[in-house]
Short mmCIF file of C-alpha atoms and ligand atoms in Angstrom, two decimals:
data_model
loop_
_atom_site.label_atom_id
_atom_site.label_comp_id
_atom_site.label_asym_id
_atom_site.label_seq_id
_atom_site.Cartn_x
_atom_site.Cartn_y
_atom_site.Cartn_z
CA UNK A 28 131.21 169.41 -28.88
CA UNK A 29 128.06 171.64 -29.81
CA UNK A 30 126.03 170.48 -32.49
CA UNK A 31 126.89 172.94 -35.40
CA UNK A 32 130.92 171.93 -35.66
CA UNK A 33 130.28 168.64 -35.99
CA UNK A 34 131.42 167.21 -39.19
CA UNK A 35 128.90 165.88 -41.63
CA UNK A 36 130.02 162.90 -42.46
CA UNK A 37 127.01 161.15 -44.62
CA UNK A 38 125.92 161.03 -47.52
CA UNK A 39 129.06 159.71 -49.51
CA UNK A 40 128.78 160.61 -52.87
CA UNK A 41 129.24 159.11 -55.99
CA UNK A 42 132.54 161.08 -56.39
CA UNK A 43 133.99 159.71 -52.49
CA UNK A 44 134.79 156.13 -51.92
CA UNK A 45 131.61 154.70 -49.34
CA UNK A 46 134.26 154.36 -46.70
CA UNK A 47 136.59 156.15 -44.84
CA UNK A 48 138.93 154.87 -41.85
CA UNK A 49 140.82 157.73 -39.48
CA UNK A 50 143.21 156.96 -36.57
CA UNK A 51 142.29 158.18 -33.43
CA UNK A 52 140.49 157.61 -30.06
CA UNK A 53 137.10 156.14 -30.73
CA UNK A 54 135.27 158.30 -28.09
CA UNK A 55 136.80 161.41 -29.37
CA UNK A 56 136.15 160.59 -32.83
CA UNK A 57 132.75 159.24 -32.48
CA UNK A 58 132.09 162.96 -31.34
CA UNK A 59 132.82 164.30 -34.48
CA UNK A 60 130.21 162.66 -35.67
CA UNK A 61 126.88 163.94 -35.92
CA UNK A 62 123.48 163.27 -34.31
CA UNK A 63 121.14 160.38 -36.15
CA UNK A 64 123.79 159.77 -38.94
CA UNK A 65 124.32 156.13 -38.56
CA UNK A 66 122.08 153.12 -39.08
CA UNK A 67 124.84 150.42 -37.37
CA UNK A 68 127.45 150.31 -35.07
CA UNK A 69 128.74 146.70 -34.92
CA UNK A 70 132.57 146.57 -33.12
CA UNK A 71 135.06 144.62 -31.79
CA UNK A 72 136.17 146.57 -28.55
CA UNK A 73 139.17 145.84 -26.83
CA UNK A 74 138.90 143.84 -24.02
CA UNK A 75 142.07 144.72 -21.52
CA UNK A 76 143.57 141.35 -21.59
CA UNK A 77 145.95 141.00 -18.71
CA UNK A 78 145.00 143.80 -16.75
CA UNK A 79 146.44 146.41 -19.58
CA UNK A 80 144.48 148.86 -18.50
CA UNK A 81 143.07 151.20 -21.41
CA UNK A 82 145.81 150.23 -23.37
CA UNK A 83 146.03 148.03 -26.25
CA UNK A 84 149.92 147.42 -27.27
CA UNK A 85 150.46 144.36 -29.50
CA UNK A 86 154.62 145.18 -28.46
CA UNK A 87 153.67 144.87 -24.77
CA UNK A 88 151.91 141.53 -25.62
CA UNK A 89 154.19 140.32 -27.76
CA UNK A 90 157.03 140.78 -24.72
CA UNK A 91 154.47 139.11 -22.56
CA UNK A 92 153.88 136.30 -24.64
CA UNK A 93 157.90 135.82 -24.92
CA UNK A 94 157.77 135.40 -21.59
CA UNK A 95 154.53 133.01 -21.39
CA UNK A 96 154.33 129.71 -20.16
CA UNK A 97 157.04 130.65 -17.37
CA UNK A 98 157.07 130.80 -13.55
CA UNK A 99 156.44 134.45 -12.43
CA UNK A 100 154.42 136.10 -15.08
CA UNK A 101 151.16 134.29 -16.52
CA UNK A 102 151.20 133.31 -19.91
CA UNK A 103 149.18 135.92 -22.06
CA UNK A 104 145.62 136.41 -21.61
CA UNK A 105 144.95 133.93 -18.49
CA UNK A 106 146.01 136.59 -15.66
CA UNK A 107 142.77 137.35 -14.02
CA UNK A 108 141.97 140.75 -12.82
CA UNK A 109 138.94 141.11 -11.20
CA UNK A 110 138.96 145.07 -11.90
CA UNK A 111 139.20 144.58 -15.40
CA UNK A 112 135.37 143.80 -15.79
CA UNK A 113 134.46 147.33 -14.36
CA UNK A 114 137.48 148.95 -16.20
CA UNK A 115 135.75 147.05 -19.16
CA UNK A 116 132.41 148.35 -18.46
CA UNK A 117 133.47 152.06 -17.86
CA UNK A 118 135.09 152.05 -20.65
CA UNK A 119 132.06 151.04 -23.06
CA UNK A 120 129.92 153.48 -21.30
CA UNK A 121 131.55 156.42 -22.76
CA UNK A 122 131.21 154.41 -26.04
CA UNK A 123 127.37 153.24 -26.04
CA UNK A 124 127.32 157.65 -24.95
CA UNK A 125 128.48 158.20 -28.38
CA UNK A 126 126.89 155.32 -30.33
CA UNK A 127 123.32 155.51 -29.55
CA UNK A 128 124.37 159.72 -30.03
CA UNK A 129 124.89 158.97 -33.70
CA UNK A 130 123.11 156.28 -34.42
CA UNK A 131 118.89 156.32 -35.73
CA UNK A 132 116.28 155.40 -33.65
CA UNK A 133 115.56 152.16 -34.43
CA UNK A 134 119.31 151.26 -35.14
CA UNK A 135 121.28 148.45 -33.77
CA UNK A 136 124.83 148.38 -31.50
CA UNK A 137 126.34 145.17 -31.62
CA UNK A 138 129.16 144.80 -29.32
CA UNK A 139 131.55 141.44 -29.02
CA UNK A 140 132.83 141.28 -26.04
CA UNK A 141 134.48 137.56 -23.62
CA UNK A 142 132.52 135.55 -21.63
CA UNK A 143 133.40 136.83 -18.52
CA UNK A 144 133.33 140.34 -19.42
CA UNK A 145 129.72 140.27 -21.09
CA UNK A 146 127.59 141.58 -18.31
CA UNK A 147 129.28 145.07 -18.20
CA UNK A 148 128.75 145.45 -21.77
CA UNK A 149 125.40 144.82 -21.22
CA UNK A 150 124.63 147.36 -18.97
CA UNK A 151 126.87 149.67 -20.71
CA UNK A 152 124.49 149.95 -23.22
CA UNK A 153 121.59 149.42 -21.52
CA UNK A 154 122.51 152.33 -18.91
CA UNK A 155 123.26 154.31 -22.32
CA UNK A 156 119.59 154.28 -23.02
CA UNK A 157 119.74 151.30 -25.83
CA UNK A 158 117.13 148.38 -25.01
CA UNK A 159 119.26 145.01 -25.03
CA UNK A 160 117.28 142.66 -28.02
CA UNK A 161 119.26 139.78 -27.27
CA UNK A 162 123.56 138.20 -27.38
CA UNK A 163 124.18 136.50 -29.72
CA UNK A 164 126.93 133.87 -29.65
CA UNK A 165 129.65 133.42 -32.16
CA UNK A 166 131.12 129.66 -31.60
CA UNK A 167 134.35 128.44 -32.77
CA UNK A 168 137.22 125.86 -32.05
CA UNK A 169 138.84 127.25 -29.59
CA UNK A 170 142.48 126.33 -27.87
CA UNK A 171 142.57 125.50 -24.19
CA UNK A 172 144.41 127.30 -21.72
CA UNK A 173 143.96 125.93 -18.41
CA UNK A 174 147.23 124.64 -16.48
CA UNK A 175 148.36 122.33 -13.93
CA UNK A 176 149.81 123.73 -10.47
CA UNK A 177 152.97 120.87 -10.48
CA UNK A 178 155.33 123.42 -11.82
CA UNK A 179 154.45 126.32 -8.93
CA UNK A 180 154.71 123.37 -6.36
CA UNK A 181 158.11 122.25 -7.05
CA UNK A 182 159.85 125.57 -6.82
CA UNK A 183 158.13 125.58 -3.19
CA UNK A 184 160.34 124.85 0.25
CA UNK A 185 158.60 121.80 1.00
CA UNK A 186 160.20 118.63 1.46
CA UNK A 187 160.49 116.35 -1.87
CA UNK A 188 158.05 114.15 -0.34
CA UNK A 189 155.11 116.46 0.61
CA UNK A 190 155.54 117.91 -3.21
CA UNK A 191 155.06 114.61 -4.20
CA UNK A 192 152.06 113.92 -2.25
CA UNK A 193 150.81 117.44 -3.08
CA UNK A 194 151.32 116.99 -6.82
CA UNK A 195 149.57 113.81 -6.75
CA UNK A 196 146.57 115.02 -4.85
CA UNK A 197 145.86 117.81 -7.42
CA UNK A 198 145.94 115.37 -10.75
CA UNK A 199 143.90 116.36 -13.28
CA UNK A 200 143.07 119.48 -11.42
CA UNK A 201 144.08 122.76 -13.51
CA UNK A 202 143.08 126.61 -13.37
CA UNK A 203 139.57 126.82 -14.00
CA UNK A 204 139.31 128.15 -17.57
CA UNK A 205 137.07 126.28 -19.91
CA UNK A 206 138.04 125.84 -23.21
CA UNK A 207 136.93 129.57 -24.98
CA UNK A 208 134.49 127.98 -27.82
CA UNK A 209 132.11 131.45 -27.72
CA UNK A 210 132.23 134.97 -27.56
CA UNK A 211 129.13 136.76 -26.75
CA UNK A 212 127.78 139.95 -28.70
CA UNK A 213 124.96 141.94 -27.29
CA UNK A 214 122.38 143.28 -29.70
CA UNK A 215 121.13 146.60 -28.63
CA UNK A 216 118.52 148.98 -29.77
CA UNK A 217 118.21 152.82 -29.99
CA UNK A 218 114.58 153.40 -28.79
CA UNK A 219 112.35 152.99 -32.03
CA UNK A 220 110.54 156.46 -32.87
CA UNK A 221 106.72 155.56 -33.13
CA UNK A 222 106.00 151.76 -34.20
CA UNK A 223 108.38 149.47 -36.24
CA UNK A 224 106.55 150.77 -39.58
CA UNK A 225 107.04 154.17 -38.45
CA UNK A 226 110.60 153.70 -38.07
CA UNK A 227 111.02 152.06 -41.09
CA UNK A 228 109.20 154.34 -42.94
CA UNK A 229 111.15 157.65 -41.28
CA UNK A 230 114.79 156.25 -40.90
CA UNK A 231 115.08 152.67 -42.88
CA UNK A 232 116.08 151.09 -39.31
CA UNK A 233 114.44 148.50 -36.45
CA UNK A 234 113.76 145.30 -38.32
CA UNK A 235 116.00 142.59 -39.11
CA UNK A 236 116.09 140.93 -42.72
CA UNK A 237 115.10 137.99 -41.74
CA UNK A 238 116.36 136.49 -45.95
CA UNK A 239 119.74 136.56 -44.81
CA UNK A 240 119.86 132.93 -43.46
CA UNK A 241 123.09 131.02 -41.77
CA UNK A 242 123.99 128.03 -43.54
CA UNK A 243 119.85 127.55 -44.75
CA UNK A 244 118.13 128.34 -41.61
CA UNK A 245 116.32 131.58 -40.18
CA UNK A 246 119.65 133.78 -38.63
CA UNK A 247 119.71 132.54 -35.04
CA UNK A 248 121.35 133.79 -32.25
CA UNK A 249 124.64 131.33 -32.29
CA UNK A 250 126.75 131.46 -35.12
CA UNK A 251 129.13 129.24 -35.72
CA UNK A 252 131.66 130.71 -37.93
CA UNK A 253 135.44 129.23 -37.87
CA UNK A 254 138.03 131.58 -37.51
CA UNK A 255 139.73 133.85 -40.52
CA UNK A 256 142.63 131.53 -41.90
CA UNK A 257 146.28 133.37 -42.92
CA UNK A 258 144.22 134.00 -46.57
CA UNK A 259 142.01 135.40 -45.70
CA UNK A 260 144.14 138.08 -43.14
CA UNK A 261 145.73 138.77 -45.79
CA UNK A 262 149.42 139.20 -46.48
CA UNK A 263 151.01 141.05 -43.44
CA UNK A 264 147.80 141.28 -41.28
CA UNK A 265 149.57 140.75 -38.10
CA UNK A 266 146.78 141.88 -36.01
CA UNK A 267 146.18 139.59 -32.98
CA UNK A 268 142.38 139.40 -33.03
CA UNK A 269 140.76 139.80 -36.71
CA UNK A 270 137.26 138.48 -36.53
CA UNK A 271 136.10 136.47 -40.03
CA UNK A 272 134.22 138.57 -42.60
CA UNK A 273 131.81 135.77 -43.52
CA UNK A 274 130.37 136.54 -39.63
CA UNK A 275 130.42 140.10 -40.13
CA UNK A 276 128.84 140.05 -43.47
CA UNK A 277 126.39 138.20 -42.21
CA UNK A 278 125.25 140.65 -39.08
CA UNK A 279 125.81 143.74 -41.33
CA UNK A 280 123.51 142.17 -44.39
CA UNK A 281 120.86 141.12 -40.77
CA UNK A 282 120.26 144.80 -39.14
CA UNK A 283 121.27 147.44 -41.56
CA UNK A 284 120.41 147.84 -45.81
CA UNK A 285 121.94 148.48 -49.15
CA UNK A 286 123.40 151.83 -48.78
CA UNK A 287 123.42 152.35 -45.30
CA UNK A 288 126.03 153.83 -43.41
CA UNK A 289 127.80 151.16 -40.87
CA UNK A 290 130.63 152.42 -37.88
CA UNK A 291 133.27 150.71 -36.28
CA UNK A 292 135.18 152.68 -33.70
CA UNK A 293 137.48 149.66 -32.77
CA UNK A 294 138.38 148.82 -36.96
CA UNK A 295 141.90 146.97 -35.94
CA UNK A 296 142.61 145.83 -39.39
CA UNK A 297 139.55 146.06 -40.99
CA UNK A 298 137.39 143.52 -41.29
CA UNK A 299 133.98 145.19 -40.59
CA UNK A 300 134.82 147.29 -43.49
CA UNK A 301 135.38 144.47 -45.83
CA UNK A 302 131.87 143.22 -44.48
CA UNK A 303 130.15 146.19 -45.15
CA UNK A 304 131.79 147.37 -48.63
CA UNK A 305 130.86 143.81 -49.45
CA UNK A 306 127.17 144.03 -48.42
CA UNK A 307 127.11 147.26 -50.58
CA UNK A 308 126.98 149.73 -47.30
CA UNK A 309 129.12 152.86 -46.96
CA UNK A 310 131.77 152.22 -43.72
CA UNK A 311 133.47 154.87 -41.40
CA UNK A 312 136.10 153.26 -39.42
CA UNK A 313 138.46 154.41 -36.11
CA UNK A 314 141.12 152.72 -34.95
CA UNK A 315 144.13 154.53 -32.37
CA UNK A 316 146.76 152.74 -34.21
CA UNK A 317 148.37 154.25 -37.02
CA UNK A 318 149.51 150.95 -38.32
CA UNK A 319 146.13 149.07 -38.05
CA UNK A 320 144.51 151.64 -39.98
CA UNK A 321 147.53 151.69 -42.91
CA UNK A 322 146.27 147.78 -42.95
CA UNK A 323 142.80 147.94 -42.53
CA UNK A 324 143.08 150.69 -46.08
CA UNK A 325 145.05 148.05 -47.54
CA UNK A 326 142.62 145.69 -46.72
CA UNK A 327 139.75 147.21 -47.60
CA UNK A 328 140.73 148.78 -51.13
CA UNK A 329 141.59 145.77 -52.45
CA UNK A 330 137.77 145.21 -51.21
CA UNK A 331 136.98 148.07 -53.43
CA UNK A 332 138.88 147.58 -56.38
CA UNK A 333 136.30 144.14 -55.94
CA UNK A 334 133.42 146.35 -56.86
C1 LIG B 401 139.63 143.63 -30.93
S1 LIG B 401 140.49 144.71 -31.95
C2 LIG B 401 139.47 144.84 -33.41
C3 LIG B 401 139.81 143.81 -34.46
C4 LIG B 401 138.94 143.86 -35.71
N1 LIG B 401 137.60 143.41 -35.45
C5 LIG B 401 139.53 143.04 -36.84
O1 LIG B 401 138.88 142.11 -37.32
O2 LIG B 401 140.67 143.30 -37.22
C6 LIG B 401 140.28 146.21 -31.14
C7 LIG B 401 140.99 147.39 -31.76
O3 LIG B 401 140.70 148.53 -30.97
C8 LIG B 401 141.80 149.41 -31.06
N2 LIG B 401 141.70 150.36 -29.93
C9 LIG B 401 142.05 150.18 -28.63
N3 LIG B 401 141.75 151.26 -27.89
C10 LIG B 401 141.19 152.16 -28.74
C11 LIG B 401 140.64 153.47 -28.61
N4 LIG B 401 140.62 154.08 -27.42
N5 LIG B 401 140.12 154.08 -29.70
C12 LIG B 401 140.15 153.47 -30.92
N6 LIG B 401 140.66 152.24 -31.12
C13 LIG B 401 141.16 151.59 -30.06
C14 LIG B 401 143.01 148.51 -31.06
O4 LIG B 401 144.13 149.13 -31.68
C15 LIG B 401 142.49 147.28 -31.82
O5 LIG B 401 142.92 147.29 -33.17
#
């Protein structure tokens, strides 16, 4: 889209709430956007668990996860698909395009992504032109998911016997998935114009406020943050993967200021909004579903009505 119809979508004034959340692709929306009119992008992509493809459908998972735990189909989220890294990575190329399109020089693009799906962010966005600053790690209690093979060797035509002597030989053994206890963000940089001072003194970006500690120490690269209880979801927040606002707050307060504008292409039901209307920053948020966004508005005015 040529510069001159793109929509100008900063400053909010007085008069407009800081925030505004549309449903739509993130790509295609991101291009509306204009050049150099965003000081952070922090998202929560989606990640293409079991092989969906570009797809994200909650009733697809939820038909899945009827099924989970059964012979035959994989319970949700532990089918490995060794295309869906690449997929993954393709993916948040086009997205890195757009973010480091729109955002200042100087600003940061922090990306969560899984463990094993990491690297391709990575060099999405270091491909995309942004210099990779570090990952930082949010840790949390996670459930394990790793199961034995005794139910997959009875249903095989092997005497009683040899199952017997098979099932024995694999005790204790079970697919090799690690209890999930982290998942890595990378912290990305649009190229600085001039030095850090110049930056800061042309576009209020590059440097981290190093005030905002974690729990009384200097903000380090792992986080440990439990995950958002049913409270603070929210009433009807059925959204699968809603990341806590403390954590959020926290990385939005770090590399952005009061005021600032702060994107989330991937806004599910809303969270990085909360973060940043609570941090006092204006928020434009994307999500393709209809109903996430209806939530994440709900979600966030009652952030709002806060202020
Ligand atoms: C991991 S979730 C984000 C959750 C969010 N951080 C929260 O706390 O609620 C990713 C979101 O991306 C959305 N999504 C998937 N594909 C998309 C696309 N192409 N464009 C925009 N949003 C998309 C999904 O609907 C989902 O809500």
């Amino acid at each position: 889209m040529p510069p001159q119809s793109r929509r100008v979508v900063v400053p909010f004034t007085p008069q407009k709430p800081p925030w505004r959340l549309e449903a739509g692709d993130a790509v295609a929306l991101m291009r509306e956007l204009e050049d150099r009119s965003v000081h952070l992008v922090i998202t929560d992509p989606p990640y293409f668990i079991d092989g969906m493809g570009a797809d994200w459908d909650d009733s697809t998972l939820a038909r899945r996860a009827a099924r989970a735990g059964v012979v035959g189909s994989l319970p949700v989220g532990m089918k490995f698909d060794p295309g869906q890294a690449r997929a993954f990575g393709r993916f948040m190329s086009a997205v890195a395009g757009e973010a480091i399109r729109v955002l200042k020089p100087g600003g940061f693009f922090i990306a969560f992504s899984q463990a094993r799906l990491y690297h391709r962010l990575a060099v999405a966005a270091e491909d995309a032109g942004f210099e990779v600053r570090d990952m930082i790690g949010w840790t949390y209690t996670g459930q394990a998911k790793a199961f034995s093979m005794d139910h997959f060797v009875r249903k095989m035509p092997l005497p009683e016997a040899k199952k017997a002597a098979l099932i024995k030989s694999m005790e204790g053994r079970k697919t090799p998935q690690l209890r999930p206890q982290i998942e890595p963000m990378v912290l990305a940089q649009k190229p600085r114009e001039g030095t850090f001072v110049q930056n800061w003194a042309e576009h209020g970006t590059g440097l981290m406020d190093a005030t905002q500690t974690w729990e009384g120490k200097f903000p380090g690269n792992v986080i440990h943050c439990p995950k958002p209880t049913p409270a603070e979801k929210g009433a009807g927040n059925a959204h699968m993967t809603v990341k806590p606002v403390r954590l959020i707050e926290h990385l939005v307060r770090l590399f952005s200021a009061p005021g600032q504008v702060v994107l989330d292409p991937f806004a599910g039901s809303g969270t990085h909004g909360i973060a940043a209307l609570r941090a006092g920053r204006a928020f434009i948020g994307f999500d393709i579903e209809e109903s996430y966004v209806t939530l994440a508005k709900r979600r966030i005015e009652e952030v709002a009505h806060e202020r």
